Short mmCIF file of C-alpha atoms in Angstrom, two decimals:
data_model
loop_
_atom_site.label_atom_id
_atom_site.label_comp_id
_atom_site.label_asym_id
_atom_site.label_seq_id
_atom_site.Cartn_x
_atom_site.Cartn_y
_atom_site.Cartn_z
CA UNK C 1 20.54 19.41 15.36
CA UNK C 2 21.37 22.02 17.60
CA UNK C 3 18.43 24.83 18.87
CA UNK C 4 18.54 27.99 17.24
CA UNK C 5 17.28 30.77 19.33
CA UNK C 6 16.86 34.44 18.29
CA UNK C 7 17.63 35.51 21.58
CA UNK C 8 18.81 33.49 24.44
CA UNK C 9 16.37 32.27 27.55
CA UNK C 10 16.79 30.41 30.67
CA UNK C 11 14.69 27.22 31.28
CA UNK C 12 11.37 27.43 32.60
CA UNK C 13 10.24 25.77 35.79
CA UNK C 14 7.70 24.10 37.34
CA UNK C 15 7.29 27.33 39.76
CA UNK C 16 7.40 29.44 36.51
CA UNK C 17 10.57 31.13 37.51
CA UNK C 18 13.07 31.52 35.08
CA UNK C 19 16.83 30.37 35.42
CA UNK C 20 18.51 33.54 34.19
CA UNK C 21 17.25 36.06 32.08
CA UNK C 22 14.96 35.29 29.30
CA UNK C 23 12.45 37.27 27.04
CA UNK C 24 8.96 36.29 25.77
CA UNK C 25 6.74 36.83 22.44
CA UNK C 26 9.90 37.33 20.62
CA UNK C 27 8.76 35.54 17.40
CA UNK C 28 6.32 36.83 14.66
CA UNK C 29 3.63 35.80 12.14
CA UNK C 30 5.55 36.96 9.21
CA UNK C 31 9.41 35.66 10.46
CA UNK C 32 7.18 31.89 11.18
CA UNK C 33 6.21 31.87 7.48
CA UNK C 34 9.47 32.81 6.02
CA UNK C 35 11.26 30.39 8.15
CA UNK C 36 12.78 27.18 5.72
CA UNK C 37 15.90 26.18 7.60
CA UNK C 38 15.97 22.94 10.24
CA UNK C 39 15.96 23.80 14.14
CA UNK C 40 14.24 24.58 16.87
CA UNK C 41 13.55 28.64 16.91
CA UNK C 42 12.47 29.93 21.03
CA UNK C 43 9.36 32.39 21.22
CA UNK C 44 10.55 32.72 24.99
CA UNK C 45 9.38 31.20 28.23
CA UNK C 46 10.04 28.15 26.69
CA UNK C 47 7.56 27.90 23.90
CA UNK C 48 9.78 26.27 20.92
CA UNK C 49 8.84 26.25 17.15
CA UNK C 50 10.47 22.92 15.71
CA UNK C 51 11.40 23.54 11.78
CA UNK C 52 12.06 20.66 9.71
CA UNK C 53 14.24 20.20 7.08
CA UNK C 54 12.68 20.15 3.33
CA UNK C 55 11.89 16.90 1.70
CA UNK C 56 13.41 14.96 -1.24
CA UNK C 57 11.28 17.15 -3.16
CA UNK C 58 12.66 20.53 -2.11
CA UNK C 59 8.56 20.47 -0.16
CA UNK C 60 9.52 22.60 2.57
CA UNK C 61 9.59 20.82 6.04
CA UNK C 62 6.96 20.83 8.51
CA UNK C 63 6.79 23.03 11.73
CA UNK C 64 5.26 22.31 15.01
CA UNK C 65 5.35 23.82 18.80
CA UNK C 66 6.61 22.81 21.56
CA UNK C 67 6.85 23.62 25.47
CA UNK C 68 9.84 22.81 27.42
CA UNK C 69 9.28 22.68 30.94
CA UNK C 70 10.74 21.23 34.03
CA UNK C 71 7.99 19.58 35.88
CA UNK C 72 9.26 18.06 39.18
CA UNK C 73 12.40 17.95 38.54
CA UNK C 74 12.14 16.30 35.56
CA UNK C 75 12.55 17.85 31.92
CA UNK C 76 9.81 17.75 29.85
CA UNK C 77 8.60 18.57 26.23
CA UNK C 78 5.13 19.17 25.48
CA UNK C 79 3.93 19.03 21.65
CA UNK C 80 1.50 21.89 21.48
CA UNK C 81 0.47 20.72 17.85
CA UNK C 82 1.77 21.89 14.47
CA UNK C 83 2.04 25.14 12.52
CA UNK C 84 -0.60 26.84 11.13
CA UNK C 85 -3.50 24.67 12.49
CA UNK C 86 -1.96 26.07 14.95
CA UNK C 87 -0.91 29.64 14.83
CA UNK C 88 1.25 32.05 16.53
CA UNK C 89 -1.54 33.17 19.26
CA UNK C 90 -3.03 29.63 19.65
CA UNK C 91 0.61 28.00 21.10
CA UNK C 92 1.24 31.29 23.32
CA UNK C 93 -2.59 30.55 24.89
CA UNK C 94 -1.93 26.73 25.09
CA UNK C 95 2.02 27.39 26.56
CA UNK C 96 0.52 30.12 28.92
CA UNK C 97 -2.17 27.54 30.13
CA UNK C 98 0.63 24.96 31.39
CA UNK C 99 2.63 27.46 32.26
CA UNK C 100 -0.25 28.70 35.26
CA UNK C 101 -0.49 25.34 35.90
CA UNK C 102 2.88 24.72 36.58
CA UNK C 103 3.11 27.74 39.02
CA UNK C 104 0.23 26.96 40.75
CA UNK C 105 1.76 24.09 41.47
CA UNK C 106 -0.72 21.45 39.65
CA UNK C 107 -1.04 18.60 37.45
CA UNK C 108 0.45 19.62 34.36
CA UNK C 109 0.44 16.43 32.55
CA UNK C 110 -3.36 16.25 32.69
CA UNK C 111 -3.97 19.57 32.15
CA UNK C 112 -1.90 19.00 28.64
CA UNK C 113 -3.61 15.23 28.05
CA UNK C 114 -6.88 16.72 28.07
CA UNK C 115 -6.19 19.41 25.78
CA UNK C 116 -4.94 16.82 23.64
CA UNK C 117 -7.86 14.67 23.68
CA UNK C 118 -9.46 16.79 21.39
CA UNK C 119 -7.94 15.12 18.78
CA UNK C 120 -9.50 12.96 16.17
CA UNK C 121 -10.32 9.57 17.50
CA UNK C 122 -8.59 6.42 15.59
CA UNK C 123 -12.03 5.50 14.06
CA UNK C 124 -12.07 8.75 12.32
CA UNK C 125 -8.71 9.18 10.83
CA UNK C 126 -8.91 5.62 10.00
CA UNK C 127 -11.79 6.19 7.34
CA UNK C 128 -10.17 9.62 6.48
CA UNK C 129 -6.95 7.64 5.36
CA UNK C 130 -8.15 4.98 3.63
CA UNK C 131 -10.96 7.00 1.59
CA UNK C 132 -7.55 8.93 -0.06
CA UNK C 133 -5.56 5.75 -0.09
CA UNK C 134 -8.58 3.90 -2.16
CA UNK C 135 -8.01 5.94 -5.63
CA UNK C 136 -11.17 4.52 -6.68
CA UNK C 137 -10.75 0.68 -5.13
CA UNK C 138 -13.71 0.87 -3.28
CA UNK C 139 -13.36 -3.54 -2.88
CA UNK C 140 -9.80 -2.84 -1.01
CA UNK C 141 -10.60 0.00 1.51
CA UNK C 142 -14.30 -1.96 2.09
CA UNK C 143 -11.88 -5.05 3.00
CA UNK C 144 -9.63 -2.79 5.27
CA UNK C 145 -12.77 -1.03 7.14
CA UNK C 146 -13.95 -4.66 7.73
CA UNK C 147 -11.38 -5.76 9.08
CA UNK C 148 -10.82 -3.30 11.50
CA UNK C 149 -14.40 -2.85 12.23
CA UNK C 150 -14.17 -5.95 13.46
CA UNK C 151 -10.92 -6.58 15.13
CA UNK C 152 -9.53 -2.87 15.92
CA UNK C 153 -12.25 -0.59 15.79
CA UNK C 154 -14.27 -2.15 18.98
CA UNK C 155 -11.27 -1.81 21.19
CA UNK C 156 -9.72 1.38 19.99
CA UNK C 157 -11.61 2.96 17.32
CA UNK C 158 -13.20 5.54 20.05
CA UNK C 159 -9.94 6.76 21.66
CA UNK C 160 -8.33 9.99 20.63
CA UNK C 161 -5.35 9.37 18.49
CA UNK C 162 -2.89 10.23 21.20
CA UNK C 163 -4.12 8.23 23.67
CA UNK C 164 -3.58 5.04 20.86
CA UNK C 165 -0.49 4.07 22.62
CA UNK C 166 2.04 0.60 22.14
CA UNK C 167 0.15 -1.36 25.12
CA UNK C 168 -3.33 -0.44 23.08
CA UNK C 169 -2.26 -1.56 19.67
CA UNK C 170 -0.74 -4.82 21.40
CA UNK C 171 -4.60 -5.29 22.66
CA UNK C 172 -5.50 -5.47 19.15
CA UNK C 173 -2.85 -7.33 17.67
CA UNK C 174 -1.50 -10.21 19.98
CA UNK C 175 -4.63 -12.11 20.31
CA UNK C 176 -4.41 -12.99 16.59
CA UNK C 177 -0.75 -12.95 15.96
CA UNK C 178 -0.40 -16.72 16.63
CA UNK C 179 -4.24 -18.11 15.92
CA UNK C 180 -5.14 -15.58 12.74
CA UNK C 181 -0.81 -14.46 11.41
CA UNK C 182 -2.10 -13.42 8.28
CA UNK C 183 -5.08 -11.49 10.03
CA UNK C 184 -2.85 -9.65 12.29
CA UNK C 185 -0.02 -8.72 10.34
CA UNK C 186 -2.66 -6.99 7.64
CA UNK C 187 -3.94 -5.37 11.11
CA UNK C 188 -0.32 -4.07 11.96
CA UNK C 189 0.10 -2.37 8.36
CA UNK C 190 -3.24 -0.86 8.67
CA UNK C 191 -2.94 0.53 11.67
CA UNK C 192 0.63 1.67 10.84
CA UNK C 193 -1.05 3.48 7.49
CA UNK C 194 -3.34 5.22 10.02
CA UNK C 195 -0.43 6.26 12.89
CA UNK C 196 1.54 7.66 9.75
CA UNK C 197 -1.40 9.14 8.56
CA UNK C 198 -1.96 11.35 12.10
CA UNK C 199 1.76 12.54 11.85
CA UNK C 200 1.51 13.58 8.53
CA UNK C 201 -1.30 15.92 9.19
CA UNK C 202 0.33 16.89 12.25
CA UNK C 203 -2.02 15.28 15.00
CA UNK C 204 0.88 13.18 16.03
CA UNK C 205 4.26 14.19 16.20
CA UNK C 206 6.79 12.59 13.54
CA UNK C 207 8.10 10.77 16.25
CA UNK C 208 5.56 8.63 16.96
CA UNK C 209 5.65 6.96 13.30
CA UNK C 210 6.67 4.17 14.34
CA UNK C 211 4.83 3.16 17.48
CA UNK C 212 3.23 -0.14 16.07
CA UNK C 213 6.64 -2.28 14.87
CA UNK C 214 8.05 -1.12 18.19
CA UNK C 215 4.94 -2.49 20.17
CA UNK C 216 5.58 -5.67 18.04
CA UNK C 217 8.81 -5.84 19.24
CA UNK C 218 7.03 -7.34 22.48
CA UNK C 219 5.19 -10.10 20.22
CA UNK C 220 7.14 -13.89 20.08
CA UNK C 221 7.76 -14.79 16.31
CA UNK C 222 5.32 -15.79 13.98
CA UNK C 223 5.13 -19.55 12.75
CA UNK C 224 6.65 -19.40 9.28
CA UNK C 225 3.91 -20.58 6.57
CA UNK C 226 4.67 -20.39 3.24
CA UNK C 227 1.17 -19.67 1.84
CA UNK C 228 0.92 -21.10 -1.93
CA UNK C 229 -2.18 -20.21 -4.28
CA UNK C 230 -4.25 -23.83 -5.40
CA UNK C 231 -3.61 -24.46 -9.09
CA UNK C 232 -5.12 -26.47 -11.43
CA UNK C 233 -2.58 -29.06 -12.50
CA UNK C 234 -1.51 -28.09 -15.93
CA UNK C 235 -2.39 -31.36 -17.63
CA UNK C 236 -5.94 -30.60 -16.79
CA UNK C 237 -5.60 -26.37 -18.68
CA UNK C 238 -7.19 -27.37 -22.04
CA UNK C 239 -10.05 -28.59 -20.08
CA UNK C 240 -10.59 -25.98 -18.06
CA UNK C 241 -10.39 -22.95 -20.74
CA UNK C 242 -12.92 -25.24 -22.90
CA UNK C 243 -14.81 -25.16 -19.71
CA UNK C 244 -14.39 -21.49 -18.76
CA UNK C 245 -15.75 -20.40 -22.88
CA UNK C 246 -18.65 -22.55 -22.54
CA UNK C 247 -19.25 -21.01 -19.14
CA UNK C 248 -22.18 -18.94 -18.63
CA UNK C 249 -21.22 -16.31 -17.08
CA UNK C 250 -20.61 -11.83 -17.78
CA UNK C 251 -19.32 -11.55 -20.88
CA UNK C 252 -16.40 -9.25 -19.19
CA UNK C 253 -15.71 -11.64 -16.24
CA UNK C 254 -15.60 -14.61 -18.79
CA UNK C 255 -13.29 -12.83 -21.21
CA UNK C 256 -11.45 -11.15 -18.57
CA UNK C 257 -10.26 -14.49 -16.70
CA UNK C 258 -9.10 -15.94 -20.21
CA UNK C 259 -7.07 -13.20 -20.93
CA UNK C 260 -5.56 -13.55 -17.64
CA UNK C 261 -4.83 -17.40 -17.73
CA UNK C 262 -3.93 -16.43 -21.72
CA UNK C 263 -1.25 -13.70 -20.12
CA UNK C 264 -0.10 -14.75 -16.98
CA UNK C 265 -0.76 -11.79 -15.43
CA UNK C 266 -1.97 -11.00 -11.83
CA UNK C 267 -5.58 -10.80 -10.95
CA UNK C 268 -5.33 -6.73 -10.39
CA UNK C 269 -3.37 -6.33 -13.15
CA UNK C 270 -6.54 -6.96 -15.72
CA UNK C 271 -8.75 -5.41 -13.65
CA UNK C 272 -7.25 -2.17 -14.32
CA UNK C 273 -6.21 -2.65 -17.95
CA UNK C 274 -7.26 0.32 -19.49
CA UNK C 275 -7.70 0.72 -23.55
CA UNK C 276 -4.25 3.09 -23.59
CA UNK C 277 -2.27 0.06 -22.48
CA UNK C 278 -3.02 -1.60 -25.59
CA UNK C 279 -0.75 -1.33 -28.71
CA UNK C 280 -3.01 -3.27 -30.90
CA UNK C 281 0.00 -2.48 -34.40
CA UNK C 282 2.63 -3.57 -31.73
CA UNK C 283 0.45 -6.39 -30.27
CA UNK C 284 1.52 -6.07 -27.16
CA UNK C 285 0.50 -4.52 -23.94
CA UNK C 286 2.28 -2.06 -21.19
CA UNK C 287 1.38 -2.65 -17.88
CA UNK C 288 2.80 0.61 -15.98
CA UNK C 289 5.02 0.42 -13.95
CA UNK C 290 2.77 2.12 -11.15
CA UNK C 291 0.39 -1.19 -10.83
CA UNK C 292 3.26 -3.78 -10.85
CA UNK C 293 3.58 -5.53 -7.91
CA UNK C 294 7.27 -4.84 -6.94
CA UNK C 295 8.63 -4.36 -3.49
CA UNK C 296 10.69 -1.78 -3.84
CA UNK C 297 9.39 1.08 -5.87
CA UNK C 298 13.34 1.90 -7.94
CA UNK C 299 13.15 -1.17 -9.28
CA UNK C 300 9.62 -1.03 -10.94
CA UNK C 301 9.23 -0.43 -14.58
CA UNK C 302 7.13 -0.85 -17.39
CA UNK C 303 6.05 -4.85 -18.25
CA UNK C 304 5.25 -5.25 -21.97
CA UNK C 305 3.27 -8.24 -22.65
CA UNK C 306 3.82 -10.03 -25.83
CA UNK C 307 0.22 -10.49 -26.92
CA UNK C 308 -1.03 -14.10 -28.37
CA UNK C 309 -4.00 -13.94 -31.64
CA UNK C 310 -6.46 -15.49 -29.27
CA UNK C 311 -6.05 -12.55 -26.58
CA UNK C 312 -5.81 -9.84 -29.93
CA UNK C 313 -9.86 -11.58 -30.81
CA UNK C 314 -10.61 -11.18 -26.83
CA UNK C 315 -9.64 -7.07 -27.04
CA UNK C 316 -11.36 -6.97 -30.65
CA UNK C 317 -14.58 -8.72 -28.88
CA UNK C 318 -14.37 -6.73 -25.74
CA UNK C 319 -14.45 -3.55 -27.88
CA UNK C 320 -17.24 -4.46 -30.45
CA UNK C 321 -19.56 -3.60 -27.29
CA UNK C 322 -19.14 -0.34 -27.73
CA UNK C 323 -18.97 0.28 -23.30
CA UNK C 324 -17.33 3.93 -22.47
CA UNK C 325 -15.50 2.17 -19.64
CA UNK C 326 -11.72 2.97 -19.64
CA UNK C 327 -11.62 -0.36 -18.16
CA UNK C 328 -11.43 -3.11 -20.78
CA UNK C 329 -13.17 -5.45 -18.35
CA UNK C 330 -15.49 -3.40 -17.09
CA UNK C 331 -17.52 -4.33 -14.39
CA UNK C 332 -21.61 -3.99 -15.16
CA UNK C 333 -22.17 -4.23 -11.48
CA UNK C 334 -19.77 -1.74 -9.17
CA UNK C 335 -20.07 2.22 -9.33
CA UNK C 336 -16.43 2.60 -10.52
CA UNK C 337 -16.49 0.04 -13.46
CA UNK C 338 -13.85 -1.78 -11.72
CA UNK C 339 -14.24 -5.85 -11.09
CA UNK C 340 -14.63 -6.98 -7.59
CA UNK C 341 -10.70 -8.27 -6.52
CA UNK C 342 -12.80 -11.76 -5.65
CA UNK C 343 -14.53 -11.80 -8.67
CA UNK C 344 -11.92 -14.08 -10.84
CA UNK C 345 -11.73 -16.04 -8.37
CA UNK C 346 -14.99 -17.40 -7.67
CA UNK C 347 -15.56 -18.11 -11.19
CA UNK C 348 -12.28 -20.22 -11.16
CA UNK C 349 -13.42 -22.29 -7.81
CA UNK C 350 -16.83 -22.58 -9.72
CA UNK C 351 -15.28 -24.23 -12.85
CA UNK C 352 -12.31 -26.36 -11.07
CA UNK C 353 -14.68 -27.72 -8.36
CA UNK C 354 -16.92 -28.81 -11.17
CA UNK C 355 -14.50 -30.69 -13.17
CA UNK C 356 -13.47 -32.42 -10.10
CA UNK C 357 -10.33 -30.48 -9.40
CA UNK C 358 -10.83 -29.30 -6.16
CA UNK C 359 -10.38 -25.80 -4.79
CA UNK C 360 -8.18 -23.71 -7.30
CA UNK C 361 -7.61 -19.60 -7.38
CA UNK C 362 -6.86 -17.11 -9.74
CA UNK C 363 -3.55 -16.29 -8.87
CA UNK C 364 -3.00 -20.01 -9.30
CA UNK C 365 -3.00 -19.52 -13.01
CA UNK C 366 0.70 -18.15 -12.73
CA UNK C 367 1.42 -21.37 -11.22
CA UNK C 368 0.21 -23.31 -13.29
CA UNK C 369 2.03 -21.76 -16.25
CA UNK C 370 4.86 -21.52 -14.84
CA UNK C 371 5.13 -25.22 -14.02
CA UNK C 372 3.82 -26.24 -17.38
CA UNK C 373 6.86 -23.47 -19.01
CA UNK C 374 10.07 -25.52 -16.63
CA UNK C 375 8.27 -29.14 -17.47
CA UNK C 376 7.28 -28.92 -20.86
CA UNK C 377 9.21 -26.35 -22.71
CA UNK C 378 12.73 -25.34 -23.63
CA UNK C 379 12.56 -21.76 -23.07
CA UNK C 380 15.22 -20.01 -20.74
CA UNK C 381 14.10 -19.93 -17.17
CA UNK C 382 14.78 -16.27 -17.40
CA UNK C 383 12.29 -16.15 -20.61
CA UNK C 384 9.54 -18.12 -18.47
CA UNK C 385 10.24 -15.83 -15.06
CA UNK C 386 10.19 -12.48 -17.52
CA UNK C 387 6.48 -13.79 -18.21
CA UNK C 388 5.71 -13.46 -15.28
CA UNK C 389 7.01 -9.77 -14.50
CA UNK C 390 9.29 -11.02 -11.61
CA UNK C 391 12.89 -9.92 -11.48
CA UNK C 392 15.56 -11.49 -13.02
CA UNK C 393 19.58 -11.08 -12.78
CA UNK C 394 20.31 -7.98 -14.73
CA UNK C 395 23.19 -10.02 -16.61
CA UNK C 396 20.44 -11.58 -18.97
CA UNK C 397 18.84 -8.64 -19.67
CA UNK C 398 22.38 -7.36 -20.94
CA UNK C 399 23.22 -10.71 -23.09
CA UNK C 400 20.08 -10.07 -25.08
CA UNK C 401 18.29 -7.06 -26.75
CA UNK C 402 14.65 -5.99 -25.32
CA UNK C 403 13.57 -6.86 -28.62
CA UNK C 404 15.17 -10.45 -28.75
CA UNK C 405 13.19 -10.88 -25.21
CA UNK C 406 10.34 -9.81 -26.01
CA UNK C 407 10.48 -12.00 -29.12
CA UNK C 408 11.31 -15.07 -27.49
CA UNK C 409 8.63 -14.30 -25.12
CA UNK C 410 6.08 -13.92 -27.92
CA UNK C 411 6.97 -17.68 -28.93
CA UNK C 412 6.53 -18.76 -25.13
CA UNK C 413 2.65 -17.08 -25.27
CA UNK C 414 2.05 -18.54 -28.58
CA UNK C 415 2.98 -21.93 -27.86
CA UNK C 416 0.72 -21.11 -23.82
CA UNK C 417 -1.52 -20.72 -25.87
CA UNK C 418 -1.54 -24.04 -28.31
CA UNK C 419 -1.26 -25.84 -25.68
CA UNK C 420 -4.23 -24.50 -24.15
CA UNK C 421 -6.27 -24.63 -27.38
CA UNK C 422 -5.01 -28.42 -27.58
CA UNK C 423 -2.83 -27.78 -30.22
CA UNK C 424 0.16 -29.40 -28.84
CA UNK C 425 -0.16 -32.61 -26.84
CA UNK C 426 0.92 -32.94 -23.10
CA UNK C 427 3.90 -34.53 -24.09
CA UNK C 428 5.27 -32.69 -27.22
CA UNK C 429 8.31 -29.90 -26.39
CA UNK C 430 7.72 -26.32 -27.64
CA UNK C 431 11.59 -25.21 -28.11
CA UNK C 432 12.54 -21.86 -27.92
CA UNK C 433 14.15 -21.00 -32.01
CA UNK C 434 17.39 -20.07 -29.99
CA UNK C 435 18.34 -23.50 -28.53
CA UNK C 436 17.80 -25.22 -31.59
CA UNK C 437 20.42 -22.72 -33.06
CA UNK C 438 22.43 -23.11 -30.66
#
């Protein structure tokens, strides 16, 4: 991107003598706020406005000042903050500050670091950013606070967030990377979220974005460890849901987990069901494609879950109480009506460890269908994986209709079901209608 200058200037040095002819103050207010296109536009006596270009969304791109200065010999650029926190006046003052400096002769660099340290510490924006990233998940940003309130926060929480540089986040980072992997890498995200969260808001500039996976770079690799969720064995379901409705336990919590064993879905997934989700004519329920867990965000869309009679009485029951909630499990115990992410959980550990199972999770459910739908049934691996929301080669979704799917996936939750209710033994073969016809 080449500099585009309104009028031309010579550098400025560290004497503050210009190299040739140059002008000052030759920008204004009103020519700052009309300016859209990408470049770098000179105010004179090297004070720079950088413009960049619009986003995706035709958002139009951020600006920022800068001071170019020769400093010993050496060429350097020093971010002055962005535009308008800001303004026109407040970059001529800071740029005519170093600029003194420079003539006199003195330390420029820590003239401009302690302006800078005015910034926000890390502590600070870290709360700020994951208040807005919460969207009502008070459990999650709790958990991320924690976390760094106990392994980032002590060591650089109270720095400015300028002064969080790649040798400071290593502090943080490579004592657990080895001991704790799962520990540090949530650390590295998080502190990522918060370094991203400083540029956008124009207390770091853009190119700093990227600081933490480039202090990583320093860090050996990780061990690999293939983390899998404890299941119940499937032989051992029918047992455990006889277990779980006998259970005494919230009403929502109780229900909740069935539904979830019932469905195969994830743990947040019923959590957040709302009421509009539920097609109660269609029987089925639409999981947007906003809360499904899919790496890359093109290739989310919409899950529709066949729904099985016993999880149709489940909704029936769950509304025959009459709550206001928009959440269908509604939680009688947090502020925003949402259950605890560990709440499922527990009450699974409760039940398996009392049957004699041994530790088992929630997410472990998915497992344990799944394994039950490849031993036990006939139904397409594709069928049993489309269950399960997780992608499948696009060439099946082609040989069939979405209604043929969702059909044969219908039979698959009935006969989930059955099985659970004891209704088909361990050894009998539901068969999906299709292979038999085949």
């Amino acid at each position: 991107m080449q500099d585009q200058e309104i009028n031309t200037e010579g550098d400025y040095s560290v004497r503050g003598k210009a190299k040739g002819a140059h002008q000052v103050n030759k920008l204004s207010d009103a020519e700052i706020r009309k300016l859209t296109t990408a470049g770098s536009y000179s105010d004179g006596g090297g004070l720079w406005l950088q413009v960049d270009a619009p986003d995706l969304n035709g958002h139009p791109g951020k600006k920022r000042w800068f001071l170019r200065l020769t400093v010993h010999g050496r060429r350097r650029e020093l971010g002055l903050g962005g535009y308008p926190l800001f303004s026109l006046k407040d970059a001529r003052e800071r740029a005519r500050e170093r600029r003194e400096e420079a003539a006199k002769g003195g330390d420029v660099m820590t003239l401009h670091r302690r302006g800078r340290d005015k910034l926000p510490t890390f502590e600070a924006l870290a709360r700020e950013a994951f208040a807005a990233r919460a969207k009502g998940d008070h459990s999650k940003a709790d958990k991320w606070i924690r976390q760094m309130e106990l392994h980032a926060f002590p060591k650089i929480g109270a720095l400015p967030i300028n002064l969080v540089t790649k040798p400071r986040i290593l502090e943080v980072i490579k004592p657990l990377w080895q001991e704790k992997a799962d520990t540090a890498r949530d650390l590295k995200q998080n502190i990522a979220q918060v370094i991203r969260w400083a540029c956008a808001h124009d207390y770091l500039p853009g190119s700093e974005k990227d600081i933490v996976d480039l202090a990583c770079v320093a860090l050996p690799p990780q061990g690999v460890k293939v983390k899998h969720h404890a299941a119940v064995f499937f032989e051992h379901a029918p047992e455990f849901i006889q277990a779980l409705r006998s259970y005494q336990a919230y009403d929502e919590v109780r229900r909740g987990l069935e539904f979830l064993i019932l469905t195969g879905a994830r743990n947040s997934e019923v959590r957040f069901a709302v009421w509009q989700e539920i097609n109660f004519e269609a029987k089925t329920w639409t999981i947007p494609k906003e809360r499904m867990k899919t790496r890359k965000l093109e290739n989310r869309a919409d899950h529709v879950v066949p729904l099985s009679p016993r999880c149709l009485e489940i909704l029936s029951e769950m509304k025959a109480t009459g709550s206001n909630s928009p959440f269908i499990f509604r939680s009688v115990r947090t502020e925003s009506g949402v259950i605890s992410d560990n709440t499922f959980a527990k009450l699974v550990r409760i039940i398996s460890t009392k049957l004699g199972y041994g530790h088992a999770t929630a997410h472990g459910m998915r497992a344990m269908f799944r394994t039950w739908s490849s031993e036990k049934t006939n139904f397409l691996p594709e069928v049993c994986e489309m269950a399960l929301a997780h992608a499948i080669n696009d060439k099946i979704v082609k040989a069939y209709n979405r209604a043929t799917l969702l059909d044969k996936r219908r039979a698959l939750m009935e006969a989930w079901e059955d099985y659970l209710n004891g209704k088909t033994a361990a050894g009998t073969i539901p068969t999906d209608i299709a292979v038999i016809a085949a």
